[in-house]
Short mmCIF file of C-alpha atoms in Angstrom, two decimals:
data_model
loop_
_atom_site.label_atom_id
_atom_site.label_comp_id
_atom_site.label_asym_id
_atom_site.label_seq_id
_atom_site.Cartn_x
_atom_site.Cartn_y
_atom_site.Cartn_z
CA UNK A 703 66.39 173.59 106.26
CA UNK A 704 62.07 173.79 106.22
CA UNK A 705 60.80 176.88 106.30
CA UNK A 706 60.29 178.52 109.75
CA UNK A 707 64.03 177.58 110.92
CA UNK A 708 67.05 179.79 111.62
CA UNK A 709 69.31 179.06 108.28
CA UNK A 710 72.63 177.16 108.94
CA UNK A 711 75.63 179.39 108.77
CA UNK A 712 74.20 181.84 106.72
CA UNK A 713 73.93 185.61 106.96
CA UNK A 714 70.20 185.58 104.69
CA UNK A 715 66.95 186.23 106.27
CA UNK A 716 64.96 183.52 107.70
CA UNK A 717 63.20 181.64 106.90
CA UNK A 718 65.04 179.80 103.81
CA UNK A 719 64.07 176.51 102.04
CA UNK A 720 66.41 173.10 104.04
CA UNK A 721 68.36 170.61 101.86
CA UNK A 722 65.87 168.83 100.33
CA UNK A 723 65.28 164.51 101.22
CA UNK A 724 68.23 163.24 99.78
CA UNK A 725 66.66 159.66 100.57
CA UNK A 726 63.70 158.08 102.40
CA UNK A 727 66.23 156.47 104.75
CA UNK A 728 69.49 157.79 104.41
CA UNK A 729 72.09 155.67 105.68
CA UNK A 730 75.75 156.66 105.28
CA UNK A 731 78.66 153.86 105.69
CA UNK A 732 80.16 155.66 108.42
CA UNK A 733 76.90 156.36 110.13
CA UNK A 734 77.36 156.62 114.35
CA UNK A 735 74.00 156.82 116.24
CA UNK A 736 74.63 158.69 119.61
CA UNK A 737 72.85 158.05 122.93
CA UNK A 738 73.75 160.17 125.11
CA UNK A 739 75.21 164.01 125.68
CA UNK A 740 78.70 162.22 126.86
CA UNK A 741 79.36 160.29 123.85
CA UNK A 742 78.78 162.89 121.65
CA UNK A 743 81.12 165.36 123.20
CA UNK A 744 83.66 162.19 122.68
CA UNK A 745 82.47 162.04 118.97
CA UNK A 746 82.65 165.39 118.14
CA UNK A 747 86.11 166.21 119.62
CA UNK A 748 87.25 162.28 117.87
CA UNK A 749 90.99 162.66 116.83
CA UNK A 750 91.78 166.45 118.08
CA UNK A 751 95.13 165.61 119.27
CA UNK A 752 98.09 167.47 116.88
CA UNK A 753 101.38 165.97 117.48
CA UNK A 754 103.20 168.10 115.82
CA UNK A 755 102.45 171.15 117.75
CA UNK A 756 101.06 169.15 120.49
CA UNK A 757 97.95 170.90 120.84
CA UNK A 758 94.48 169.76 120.33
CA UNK A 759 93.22 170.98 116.84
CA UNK A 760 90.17 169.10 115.44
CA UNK A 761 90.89 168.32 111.88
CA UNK A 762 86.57 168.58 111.40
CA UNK A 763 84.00 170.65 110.11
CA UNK A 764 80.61 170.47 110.81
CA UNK A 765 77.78 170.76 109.21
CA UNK A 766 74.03 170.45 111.26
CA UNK A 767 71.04 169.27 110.14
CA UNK A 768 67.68 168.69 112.09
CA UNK A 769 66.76 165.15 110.13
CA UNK A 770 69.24 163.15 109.37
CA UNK A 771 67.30 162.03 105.99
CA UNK A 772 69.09 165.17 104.93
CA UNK A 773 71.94 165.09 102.04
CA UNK A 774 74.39 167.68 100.79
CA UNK A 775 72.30 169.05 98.31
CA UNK A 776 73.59 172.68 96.65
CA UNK A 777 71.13 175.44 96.55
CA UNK A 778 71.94 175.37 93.06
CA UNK A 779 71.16 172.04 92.75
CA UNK A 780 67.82 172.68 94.07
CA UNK A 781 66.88 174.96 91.34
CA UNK A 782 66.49 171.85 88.91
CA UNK A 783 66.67 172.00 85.52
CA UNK A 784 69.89 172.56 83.84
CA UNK A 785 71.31 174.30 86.75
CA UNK A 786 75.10 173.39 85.68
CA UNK A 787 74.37 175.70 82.91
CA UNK A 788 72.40 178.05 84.52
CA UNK A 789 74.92 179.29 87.32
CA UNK A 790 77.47 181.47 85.23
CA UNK A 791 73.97 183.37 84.50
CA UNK A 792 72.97 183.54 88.00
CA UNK A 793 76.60 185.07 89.27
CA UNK A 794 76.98 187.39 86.10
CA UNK A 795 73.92 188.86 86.82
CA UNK A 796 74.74 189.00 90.56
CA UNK A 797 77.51 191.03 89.68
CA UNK A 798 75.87 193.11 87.30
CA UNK A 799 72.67 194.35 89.55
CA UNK A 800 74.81 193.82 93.05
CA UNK A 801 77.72 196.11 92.08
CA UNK A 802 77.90 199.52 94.24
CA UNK A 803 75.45 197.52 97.28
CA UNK A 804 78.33 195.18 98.07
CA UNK A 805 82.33 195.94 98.88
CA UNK A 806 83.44 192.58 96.88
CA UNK A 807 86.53 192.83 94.87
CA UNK A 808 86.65 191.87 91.12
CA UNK A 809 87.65 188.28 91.95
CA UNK A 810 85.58 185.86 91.02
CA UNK A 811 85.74 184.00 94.53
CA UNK A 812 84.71 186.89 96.57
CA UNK A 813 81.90 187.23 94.23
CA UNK A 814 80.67 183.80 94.94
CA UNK A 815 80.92 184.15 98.68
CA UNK A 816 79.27 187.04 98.52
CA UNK A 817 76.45 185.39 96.83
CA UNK A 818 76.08 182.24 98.73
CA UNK A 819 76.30 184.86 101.61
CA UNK A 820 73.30 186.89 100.54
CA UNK A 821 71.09 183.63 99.53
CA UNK A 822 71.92 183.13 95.48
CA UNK A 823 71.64 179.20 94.32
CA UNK A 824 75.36 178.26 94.07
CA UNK A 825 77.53 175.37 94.39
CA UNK A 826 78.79 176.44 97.76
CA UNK A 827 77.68 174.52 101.06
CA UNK A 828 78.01 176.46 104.36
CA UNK A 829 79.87 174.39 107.46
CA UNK A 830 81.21 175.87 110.68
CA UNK A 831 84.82 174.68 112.52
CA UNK A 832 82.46 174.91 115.55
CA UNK A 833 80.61 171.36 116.57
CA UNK A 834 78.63 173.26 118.83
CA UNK A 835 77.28 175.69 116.38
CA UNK A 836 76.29 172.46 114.30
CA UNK A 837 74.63 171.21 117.15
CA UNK A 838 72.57 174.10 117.12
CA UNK A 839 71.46 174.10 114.18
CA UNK A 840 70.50 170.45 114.00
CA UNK A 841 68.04 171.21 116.97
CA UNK A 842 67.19 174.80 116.20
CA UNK A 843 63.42 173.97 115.27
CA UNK A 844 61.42 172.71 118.34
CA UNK A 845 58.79 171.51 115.81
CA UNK A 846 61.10 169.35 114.77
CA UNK A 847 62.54 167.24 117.54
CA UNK A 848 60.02 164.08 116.20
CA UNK A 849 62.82 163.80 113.97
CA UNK A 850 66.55 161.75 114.46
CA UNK A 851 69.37 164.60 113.59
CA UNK A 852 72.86 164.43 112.15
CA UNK A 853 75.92 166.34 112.76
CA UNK A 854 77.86 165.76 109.24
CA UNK A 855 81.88 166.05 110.17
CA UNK A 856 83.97 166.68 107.46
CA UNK A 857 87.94 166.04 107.41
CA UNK A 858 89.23 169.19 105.49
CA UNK A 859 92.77 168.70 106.18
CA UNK A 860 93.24 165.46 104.57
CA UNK A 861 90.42 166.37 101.60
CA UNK A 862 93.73 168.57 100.60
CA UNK A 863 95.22 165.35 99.51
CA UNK A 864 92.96 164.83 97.04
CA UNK A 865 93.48 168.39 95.28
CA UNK A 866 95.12 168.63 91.98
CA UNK A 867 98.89 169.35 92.47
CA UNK A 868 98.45 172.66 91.71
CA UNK A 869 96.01 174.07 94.43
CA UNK A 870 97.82 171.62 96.51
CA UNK A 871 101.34 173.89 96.23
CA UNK A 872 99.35 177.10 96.45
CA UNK A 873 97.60 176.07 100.17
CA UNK A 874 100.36 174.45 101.19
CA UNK A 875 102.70 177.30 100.22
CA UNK A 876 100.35 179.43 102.19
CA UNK A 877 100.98 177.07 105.10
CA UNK A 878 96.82 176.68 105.29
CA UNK A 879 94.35 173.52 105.20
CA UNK A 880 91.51 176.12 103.52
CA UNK A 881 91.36 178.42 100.76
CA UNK A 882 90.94 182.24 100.75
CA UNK A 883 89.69 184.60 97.66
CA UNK A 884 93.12 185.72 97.72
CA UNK A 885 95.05 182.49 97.82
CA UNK A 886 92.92 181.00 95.13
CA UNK A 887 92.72 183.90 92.51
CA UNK A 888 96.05 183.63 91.56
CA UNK A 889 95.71 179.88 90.68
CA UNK A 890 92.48 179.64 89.14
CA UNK A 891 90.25 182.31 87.66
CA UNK A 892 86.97 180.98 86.81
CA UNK A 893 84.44 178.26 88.12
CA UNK A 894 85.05 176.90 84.19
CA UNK A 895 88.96 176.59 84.36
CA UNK A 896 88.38 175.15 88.31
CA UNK A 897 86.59 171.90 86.70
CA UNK A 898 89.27 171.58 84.23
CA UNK A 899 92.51 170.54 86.40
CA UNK A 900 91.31 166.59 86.34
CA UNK A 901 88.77 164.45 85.40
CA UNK A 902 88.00 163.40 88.44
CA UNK A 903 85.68 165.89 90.89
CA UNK A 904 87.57 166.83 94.13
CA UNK A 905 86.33 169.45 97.29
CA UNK A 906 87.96 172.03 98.49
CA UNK A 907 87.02 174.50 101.37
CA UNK A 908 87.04 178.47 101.06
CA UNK A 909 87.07 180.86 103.94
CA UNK A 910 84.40 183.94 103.11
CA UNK A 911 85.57 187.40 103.52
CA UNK A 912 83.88 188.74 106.94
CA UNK A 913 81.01 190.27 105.43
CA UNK A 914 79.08 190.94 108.75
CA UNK A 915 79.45 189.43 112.37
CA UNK A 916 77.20 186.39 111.53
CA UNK A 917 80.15 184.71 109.61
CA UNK A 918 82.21 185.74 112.25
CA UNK A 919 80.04 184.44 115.25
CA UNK A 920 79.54 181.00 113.25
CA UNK A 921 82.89 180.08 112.27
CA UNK A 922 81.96 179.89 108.93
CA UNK A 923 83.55 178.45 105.81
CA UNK A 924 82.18 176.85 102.46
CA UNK A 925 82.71 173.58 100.85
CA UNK A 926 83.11 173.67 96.98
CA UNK A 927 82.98 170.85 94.45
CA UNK A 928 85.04 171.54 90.97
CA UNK A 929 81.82 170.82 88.89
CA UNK A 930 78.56 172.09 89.83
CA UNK A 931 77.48 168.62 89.26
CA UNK A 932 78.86 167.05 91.86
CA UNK A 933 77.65 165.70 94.60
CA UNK A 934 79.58 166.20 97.96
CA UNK A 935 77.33 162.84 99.22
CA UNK A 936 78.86 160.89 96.16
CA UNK A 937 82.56 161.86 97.02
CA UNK A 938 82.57 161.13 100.57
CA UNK A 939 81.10 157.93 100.08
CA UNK A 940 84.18 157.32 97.28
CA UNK A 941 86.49 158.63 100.15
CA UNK A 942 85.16 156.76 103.48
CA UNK A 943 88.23 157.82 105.36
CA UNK A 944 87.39 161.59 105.31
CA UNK A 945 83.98 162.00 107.30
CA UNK A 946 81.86 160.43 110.01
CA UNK A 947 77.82 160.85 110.50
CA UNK A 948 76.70 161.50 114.10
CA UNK A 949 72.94 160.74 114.23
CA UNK A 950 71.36 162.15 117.39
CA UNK A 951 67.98 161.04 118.37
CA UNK A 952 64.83 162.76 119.00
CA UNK A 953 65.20 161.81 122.41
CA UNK A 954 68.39 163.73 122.61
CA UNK A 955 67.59 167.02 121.36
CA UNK A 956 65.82 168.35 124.12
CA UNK A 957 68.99 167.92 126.82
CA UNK A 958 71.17 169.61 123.60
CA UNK A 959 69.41 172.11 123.24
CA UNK A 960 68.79 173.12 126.99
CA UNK A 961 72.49 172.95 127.06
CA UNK A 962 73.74 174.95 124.65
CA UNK A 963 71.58 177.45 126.05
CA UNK A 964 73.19 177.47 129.25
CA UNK A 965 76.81 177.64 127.29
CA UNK A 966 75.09 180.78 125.11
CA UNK A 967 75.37 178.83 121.87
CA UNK A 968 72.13 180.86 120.80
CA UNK A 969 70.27 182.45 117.65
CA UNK A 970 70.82 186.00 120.28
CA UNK A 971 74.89 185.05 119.74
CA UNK A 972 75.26 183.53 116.23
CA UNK A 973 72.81 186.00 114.35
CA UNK A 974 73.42 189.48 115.82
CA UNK A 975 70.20 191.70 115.66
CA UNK A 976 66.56 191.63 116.41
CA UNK A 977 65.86 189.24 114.18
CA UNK A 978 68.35 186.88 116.14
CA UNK A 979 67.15 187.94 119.38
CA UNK A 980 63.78 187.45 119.09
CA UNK A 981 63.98 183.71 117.77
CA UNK A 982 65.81 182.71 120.53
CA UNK A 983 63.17 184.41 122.47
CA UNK A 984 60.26 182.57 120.47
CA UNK A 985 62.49 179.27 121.06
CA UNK A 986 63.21 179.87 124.25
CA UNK A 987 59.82 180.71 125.61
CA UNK A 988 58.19 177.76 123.83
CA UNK A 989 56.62 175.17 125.97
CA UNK A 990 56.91 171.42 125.04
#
């Protein structure tokens, strides 16, 4: 996200610094351009239908950008340097100097959500289960509709597949697609021991505690890769079967974003507050 724009399911203060260009012309494989408001409801509710409890449940999360030049970038990533190295520093000292300002428990998992929560670099990438919530964050920024978007949609159910055996049994013992802090503490105690189950990276998805109503309002949850190394762009590309790319053109924003605001889909909604209400007030007020 560039500075100015409402950060994507995130509880920090605004402004806060966008993935950074991931390419000059990123094209993805499985790369849809949308032209029209139709289609992309279509797209974004693609393959909802559950047989077996014949109901419709979208297998997808979603993640919003408002250029579609945008990767999946960490914030820790973005820290350069040795950042692999550097973020067992950045959460022990997180716990150190946070401890007694924040109601996390001792496990290392609600520690890191906590973190990512509060704006600390870590390997953690924020998506919502809501397309619409996406939506709005890929055309948040007015000054920013020059630019194509992307709506990123994410299969979590079948990335389980791809676990090591172990976290498999433990999520699907829990009868989940998703990880909790509690669900995952007993499996794996560290970020360390998490990178050691196979050579191979893998992603998994955590659900954050409900630290405030933001998390709540956005239908939040976190992607995780088992090194800090890896890049979530790399592995979907390796695993073409688990995600799609919406690009929506600059064209398109505009009758988006006028339409979420009629369906409430609104800084006022997702970040509780003044500081919510009065950028969808700025936004809103804006003339083209």
């Amino acid at each position: 996200m560039n500075p100015g724009t409402t950060p994507p399911y995130s509880s920090v203060q605004m402004p806060m610094d966008q993935d950074v260009l991931y390419s000059a012309n990123l094209e993805m494989p499985n790369d849809l351009r949308v032209e029209s408001w139709e289609e992309l409801q279509r797209e974004l509710f693609r393959d909802s239908w559950d047989d077996t409890i014949n109901r419709y449940r979208s297998p997808y999360v979603f993640r919003g950008l408002w250029n579609r030049n945008y990767g999946l970038k960490t914030s820790l990533m973005r820290i350069g340097g040795d950042f692999p190295k550097l973020e067992s520093h950045l959460l022990r000292n997180f716990r150190k100097y946070a401890r007694g300002t924040t109601e996390a428990s001792d496990s290392i998992w609600n520690w890191l959500a906590v973190a990512q929560h509060h704006g600390l670099p870590t390997r953690l990438l924020d998506w919502t289960y809501s397309p619409y919530v996406a939506l709005h964050f890929a055309t948040a920024d007015l000054t920013n509709f020059h630019a194509d978007g992307v709506i990123w949609c994410v299969n979590y159910v079948k990335s389980t597949d791809y676990l090591p055996p172990s976290l498999q049994r433990a999520i699907r013992d829990e009868g989940s697609n998703v990880f909790t802090p509690e669900v995952l503490e007993p499996v794996v105690g560290s970020l360390k021991s998490l990178g050691e189950f196979q050579e191979k990276p893998f992603v998994m998805f955590l659900e954050p505690p409900s630290l405030d109503e933001r998390i709540v309002h956005q239908y939040a949850l976190f992607s995780m890769m088992s090194t800090p190394d890896a890049m979530l762009c790399q592995w979907l590309t390796d695993h073409p079967d688990l995600y799609f790319r919406l690009i929506i053109p600059s064209k398109l924003k505009w009758e988006i974003r006028d339409k979420l605001d009629q369906a409430n889909i609104t800084e006022r909604v997702l970040f509780p507050g003044p500081t919510g209400i009065s950028a969808w007030l700025r936004r809103h007020y804006t003339t083209t």
